[in-house]
Amino acid sequence: MAVANLLGAAESGLPIEELDAFWTELSRSVKTGDFEACVACYHPDGVLVSEAKERSEPIAAALARWKQEFADTRNGTMKAEVVTRFTRRLGDATTAHETGIFRYTSQKNGEEPKTDYVPFESLCVKRDGRWLMLMEYQKTHATKAEWDALAEGN
């Protein structure tokens, strides 16, 4: 089914390579603690919806909360990684609605790693040649089995 969705995305004109590059950059920013690069992935008016926390807020507020983890990652007192797998990718040359699961792993020095599997939806727009996330909707947690069920590379 995921293959059929991706074929449909390619037929609709969704620029998969560009969007993959967007997600790769977002992942790189988390892994290296590059806060400014992460901020640059979001539209200034972006919104984070968290089902688990039962709230919706400007992405700027969420980024302000996450800033210390980026600093800790950059200075080596923490490791962080986000990997994304998709179940559906819809859109065209300038809009994209994608769903899937992301795996976020963090580990502070001297502690065991923590891994969360989070189903998500994202809504992105292309402005001035760059993809920007307008909405990140983090749903309730998924299981490792659900994560493993998604084919690598989707």
Short mmCIF file of N, CA and C in Angstrom, two decimals, residues 17-122:
data_model
loop_
_atom_site.label_atom_id
_atom_site.label_comp_id
_atom_site.label_asym_id
_atom_site.label_seq_id
_atom_site.Cartn_x
_atom_site.Cartn_y
_atom_site.Cartn_z
N GLU A 17 11.93 14.02 -4.29
CA GLU A 17 13.35 14.25 -3.98
C GLU A 17 13.53 15.53 -3.17
N GLU A 18 12.80 16.58 -3.52
CA GLU A 18 12.90 17.84 -2.78
C GLU A 18 12.40 17.66 -1.35
N LEU A 19 11.29 16.96 -1.20
CA LEU A 19 10.74 16.74 0.14
C LEU A 19 11.64 15.82 0.96
N ASP A 20 12.22 14.82 0.31
CA ASP A 20 13.18 13.97 1.02
C ASP A 20 14.36 14.80 1.52
N ALA A 21 14.82 15.75 0.70
CA ALA A 21 15.92 16.63 1.11
C ALA A 21 15.50 17.50 2.29
N PHE A 22 14.26 17.96 2.29
CA PHE A 22 13.73 18.73 3.42
C PHE A 22 13.82 17.91 4.71
N TRP A 23 13.31 16.67 4.66
CA TRP A 23 13.31 15.82 5.85
C TRP A 23 14.73 15.44 6.27
N THR A 24 15.61 15.26 5.30
CA THR A 24 17.01 14.97 5.62
C THR A 24 17.64 16.14 6.35
N GLU A 25 17.35 17.36 5.92
CA GLU A 25 17.89 18.54 6.58
C GLU A 25 17.32 18.69 7.99
N LEU A 26 16.04 18.43 8.15
CA LEU A 26 15.44 18.51 9.48
C LEU A 26 16.10 17.48 10.41
N SER A 27 16.31 16.27 9.92
CA SER A 27 16.98 15.22 10.70
C SER A 27 18.42 15.62 11.04
N ARG A 28 19.12 16.19 10.07
CA ARG A 28 20.51 16.61 10.30
C ARG A 28 20.56 17.68 11.39
N SER A 29 19.61 18.61 11.35
CA SER A 29 19.62 19.69 12.34
C SER A 29 19.45 19.14 13.75
N VAL A 30 18.62 18.12 13.91
CA VAL A 30 18.41 17.50 15.22
C VAL A 30 19.67 16.77 15.66
N LYS A 31 20.25 15.99 14.77
CA LYS A 31 21.42 15.17 15.11
C LYS A 31 22.64 16.01 15.46
N THR A 32 22.79 17.15 14.83
CA THR A 32 23.96 17.99 15.06
C THR A 32 23.70 19.13 16.05
N GLY A 33 22.46 19.28 16.48
CA GLY A 33 22.13 20.36 17.39
C GLY A 33 22.14 21.72 16.71
N ASP A 34 21.82 21.76 15.43
CA ASP A 34 21.82 23.01 14.65
C ASP A 34 20.43 23.65 14.76
N PHE A 35 20.24 24.42 15.82
CA PHE A 35 18.95 25.01 16.11
C PHE A 35 18.47 25.92 14.99
N GLU A 36 19.36 26.77 14.49
CA GLU A 36 18.97 27.72 13.44
C GLU A 36 18.49 27.00 12.18
N ALA A 37 19.14 25.89 11.83
CA ALA A 37 18.72 25.12 10.66
C ALA A 37 17.35 24.50 10.89
N CYS A 38 17.08 24.05 12.11
CA CYS A 38 15.76 23.49 12.43
C CYS A 38 14.71 24.57 12.30
N VAL A 39 14.95 25.73 12.89
CA VAL A 39 14.00 26.84 12.81
C VAL A 39 13.72 27.17 11.35
N ALA A 40 14.73 27.13 10.50
CA ALA A 40 14.59 27.47 9.08
C ALA A 40 13.71 26.48 8.32
N CYS A 41 13.44 25.32 8.90
CA CYS A 41 12.58 24.32 8.26
C CYS A 41 11.09 24.63 8.45
N TYR A 42 10.78 25.56 9.34
CA TYR A 42 9.39 25.85 9.66
C TYR A 42 8.98 27.23 9.13
N HIS A 43 7.75 27.33 8.70
CA HIS A 43 7.17 28.62 8.32
C HIS A 43 7.07 29.46 9.59
N PRO A 44 7.34 30.76 9.51
CA PRO A 44 7.26 31.60 10.72
C PRO A 44 5.91 31.54 11.42
N ASP A 45 4.85 31.28 10.69
CA ASP A 45 3.51 31.16 11.28
C ASP A 45 3.12 29.72 11.55
N GLY A 46 4.10 28.82 11.55
CA GLY A 46 3.84 27.41 11.73
C GLY A 46 3.19 27.08 13.06
N VAL A 47 2.51 25.93 13.08
CA VAL A 47 1.76 25.48 14.25
C VAL A 47 2.16 24.05 14.58
N LEU A 48 2.33 23.79 15.87
CA LEU A 48 2.53 22.43 16.36
C LEU A 48 1.26 22.00 17.08
N VAL A 49 0.72 20.86 16.67
CA VAL A 49 -0.43 20.26 17.34
C VAL A 49 0.08 18.99 18.01
N SER A 50 -0.14 18.88 19.31
CA SER A 50 0.29 17.70 20.05
C SER A 50 -0.94 17.03 20.64
N GLU A 51 -1.27 15.88 20.11
CA GLU A 51 -2.41 15.12 20.62
C GLU A 51 -2.11 14.61 22.03
N ALA A 52 -0.89 14.13 22.25
CA ALA A 52 -0.52 13.59 23.55
C ALA A 52 -0.58 14.66 24.64
N LYS A 53 -0.22 15.89 24.30
CA LYS A 53 -0.23 16.98 25.29
C LYS A 53 -1.52 17.79 25.23
N GLU A 54 -2.41 17.41 24.32
CA GLU A 54 -3.71 18.06 24.15
C GLU A 54 -3.58 19.57 24.01
N ARG A 55 -2.73 19.98 23.05
CA ARG A 55 -2.58 21.41 22.81
C ARG A 55 -2.16 21.70 21.38
N SER A 56 -2.44 22.92 21.00
CA SER A 56 -1.99 23.48 19.73
C SER A 56 -1.30 24.79 20.09
N GLU A 57 -0.17 25.06 19.45
CA GLU A 57 0.59 26.26 19.78
C GLU A 57 1.44 26.70 18.59
N PRO A 58 1.88 27.94 18.59
CA PRO A 58 2.79 28.37 17.53
C PRO A 58 4.07 27.54 17.60
N ILE A 59 4.63 27.21 16.46
CA ILE A 59 5.87 26.42 16.44
C ILE A 59 6.98 27.17 17.17
N ALA A 60 6.94 28.50 17.15
CA ALA A 60 7.96 29.28 17.84
C ALA A 60 8.01 28.95 19.33
N ALA A 61 6.85 28.70 19.95
CA ALA A 61 6.81 28.34 21.37
C ALA A 61 7.44 26.97 21.59
N ALA A 62 7.14 26.02 20.72
CA ALA A 62 7.73 24.68 20.84
C ALA A 62 9.24 24.74 20.63
N LEU A 63 9.66 25.49 19.63
CA LEU A 63 11.09 25.61 19.37
C LEU A 63 11.82 26.23 20.56
N ALA A 64 11.21 27.19 21.20
CA ALA A 64 11.82 27.81 22.39
C ALA A 64 12.03 26.75 23.48
N ARG A 65 11.06 25.84 23.65
CA ARG A 65 11.20 24.76 24.63
C ARG A 65 12.31 23.79 24.23
N TRP A 66 12.44 23.53 22.93
CA TRP A 66 13.41 22.54 22.44
C TRP A 66 14.82 23.09 22.34
N LYS A 67 14.98 24.40 22.43
CA LYS A 67 16.28 25.03 22.17
C LYS A 67 17.39 24.47 23.05
N GLN A 68 17.11 24.22 24.33
CA GLN A 68 18.15 23.70 25.22
C GLN A 68 18.63 22.33 24.78
N GLU A 69 17.72 21.47 24.29
CA GLU A 69 18.15 20.14 23.81
C GLU A 69 19.06 20.27 22.60
N PHE A 70 18.80 21.25 21.74
CA PHE A 70 19.70 21.48 20.61
C PHE A 70 21.08 21.91 21.12
N ALA A 71 21.10 22.81 22.10
CA ALA A 71 22.38 23.27 22.66
C ALA A 71 23.12 22.10 23.31
N ASP A 72 22.39 21.26 24.05
CA ASP A 72 23.02 20.10 24.70
C ASP A 72 23.57 19.13 23.66
N THR A 73 22.86 18.96 22.56
CA THR A 73 23.34 18.08 21.49
C THR A 73 24.58 18.67 20.84
N ARG A 74 24.53 19.96 20.55
CA ARG A 74 25.67 20.63 19.91
C ARG A 74 26.92 20.56 20.79
N ASN A 75 26.75 20.71 22.12
CA ASN A 75 27.94 20.72 22.98
C ASN A 75 28.33 19.33 23.48
N GLY A 76 27.61 18.29 23.04
CA GLY A 76 28.02 16.92 23.33
C GLY A 76 27.52 16.33 24.63
N THR A 77 26.64 17.02 25.36
CA THR A 77 26.11 16.44 26.60
C THR A 77 24.85 15.62 26.36
N MET A 78 24.44 15.56 25.10
CA MET A 78 23.26 14.80 24.72
C MET A 78 23.40 14.36 23.27
N LYS A 79 22.80 13.23 22.95
CA LYS A 79 22.69 12.78 21.56
C LYS A 79 21.21 12.77 21.21
N ALA A 80 20.91 13.13 19.96
CA ALA A 80 19.52 13.13 19.51
C ALA A 80 19.47 12.69 18.05
N GLU A 81 18.39 12.03 17.70
CA GLU A 81 18.22 11.59 16.32
C GLU A 81 16.73 11.47 16.03
N VAL A 82 16.34 11.93 14.84
CA VAL A 82 14.98 11.74 14.38
C VAL A 82 15.03 11.09 12.99
N VAL A 83 14.24 10.05 12.82
CA VAL A 83 14.14 9.33 11.55
C VAL A 83 12.66 9.27 11.20
N THR A 84 12.34 9.53 9.94
CA THR A 84 10.96 9.61 9.49
C THR A 84 10.66 8.53 8.47
N ARG A 85 9.52 7.89 8.63
CA ARG A 85 9.01 6.94 7.63
C ARG A 85 7.59 7.38 7.29
N PHE A 86 7.24 7.25 6.03
CA PHE A 86 5.96 7.76 5.54
C PHE A 86 4.96 6.66 5.22
N THR A 87 3.69 6.98 5.45
CA THR A 87 2.61 6.09 5.04
C THR A 87 1.84 6.69 3.87
N ARG A 88 1.87 8.03 3.76
CA ARG A 88 1.16 8.69 2.66
C ARG A 88 1.79 10.04 2.38
N ARG A 89 1.92 10.37 1.09
CA ARG A 89 2.50 11.64 0.68
C ARG A 89 1.63 12.20 -0.43
N LEU A 90 0.98 13.31 -0.15
CA LEU A 90 0.07 13.94 -1.11
C LEU A 90 0.54 15.36 -1.38
N GLY A 91 0.22 15.86 -2.56
CA GLY A 91 0.52 17.26 -2.84
C GLY A 91 0.81 17.50 -4.29
N ASP A 92 1.44 18.65 -4.53
CA ASP A 92 1.83 19.03 -5.87
C ASP A 92 3.17 19.75 -5.80
N ALA A 93 3.47 20.59 -6.76
CA ALA A 93 4.78 21.24 -6.82
C ALA A 93 5.01 22.24 -5.69
N THR A 94 3.94 22.71 -5.03
CA THR A 94 4.12 23.74 -4.00
C THR A 94 3.44 23.45 -2.67
N THR A 95 2.72 22.32 -2.58
CA THR A 95 2.09 21.95 -1.31
C THR A 95 2.30 20.46 -1.06
N ALA A 96 2.39 20.10 0.21
CA ALA A 96 2.56 18.69 0.55
C ALA A 96 1.89 18.40 1.88
N HIS A 97 1.14 17.30 1.91
CA HIS A 97 0.57 16.78 3.14
C HIS A 97 1.11 15.37 3.27
N GLU A 98 1.89 15.13 4.34
CA GLU A 98 2.53 13.84 4.51
C GLU A 98 2.17 13.26 5.87
N THR A 99 2.00 11.95 5.89
CA THR A 99 1.72 11.25 7.14
C THR A 99 2.71 10.12 7.30
N GLY A 100 2.93 9.74 8.55
CA GLY A 100 3.86 8.65 8.82
C GLY A 100 4.12 8.54 10.30
N ILE A 101 5.30 8.02 10.61
CA ILE A 101 5.76 7.88 11.99
C ILE A 101 7.19 8.39 12.02
N PHE A 102 7.51 9.17 13.06
CA PHE A 102 8.92 9.48 13.26
C PHE A 102 9.39 8.83 14.56
N ARG A 103 10.66 8.43 14.52
CA ARG A 103 11.31 7.84 15.69
C ARG A 103 12.28 8.88 16.23
N TYR A 104 12.05 9.30 17.46
CA TYR A 104 12.95 10.26 18.09
C TYR A 104 13.68 9.57 19.22
N THR A 105 15.00 9.56 19.16
CA THR A 105 15.83 8.95 20.19
C THR A 105 16.71 10.04 20.79
N SER A 106 16.73 10.09 22.11
CA SER A 106 17.59 11.04 22.80
C SER A 106 18.32 10.31 23.92
N GLN A 107 19.53 10.78 24.20
CA GLN A 107 20.31 10.17 25.27
C GLN A 107 21.21 11.23 25.89
N LYS A 108 20.94 11.52 27.15
CA LYS A 108 21.82 12.43 27.89
C LYS A 108 23.00 11.61 28.40
N ASN A 109 24.16 12.24 28.50
CA ASN A 109 25.35 11.55 28.98
C ASN A 109 25.07 10.86 30.31
N GLY A 110 25.46 9.59 30.40
CA GLY A 110 25.28 8.82 31.61
C GLY A 110 23.90 8.22 31.79
N GLU A 111 23.00 8.44 30.83
CA GLU A 111 21.64 7.90 30.93
C GLU A 111 21.37 6.92 29.79
N GLU A 112 20.36 6.11 29.98
CA GLU A 112 19.92 5.20 28.93
C GLU A 112 19.20 6.00 27.83
N PRO A 113 19.30 5.54 26.58
CA PRO A 113 18.57 6.23 25.52
C PRO A 113 17.06 6.09 25.69
N LYS A 114 16.33 7.12 25.26
CA LYS A 114 14.87 7.12 25.26
C LYS A 114 14.42 7.20 23.81
N THR A 115 13.50 6.34 23.43
CA THR A 115 12.99 6.34 22.06
C THR A 115 11.48 6.47 22.08
N ASP A 116 10.99 7.42 21.28
CA ASP A 116 9.56 7.61 21.10
C ASP A 116 9.22 7.38 19.64
N TYR A 117 8.10 6.72 19.39
CA TYR A 117 7.57 6.52 18.05
C TYR A 117 6.30 7.35 17.97
N VAL A 118 6.30 8.34 17.08
CA VAL A 118 5.21 9.31 17.05
C VAL A 118 4.56 9.36 15.67
N PRO A 119 3.31 8.95 15.56
CA PRO A 119 2.59 9.15 14.29
C PRO A 119 2.42 10.65 14.07
N PHE A 120 2.54 11.08 12.83
CA PHE A 120 2.46 12.51 12.56
C PHE A 120 1.77 12.79 11.24
N GLU A 121 1.35 14.03 11.09
CA GLU A 121 0.95 14.61 9.82
C GLU A 121 1.71 15.91 9.70
N SER A 122 2.14 16.23 8.50
CA SER A 122 2.77 17.53 8.27
C SER A 122 2.13 18.17 7.04
#
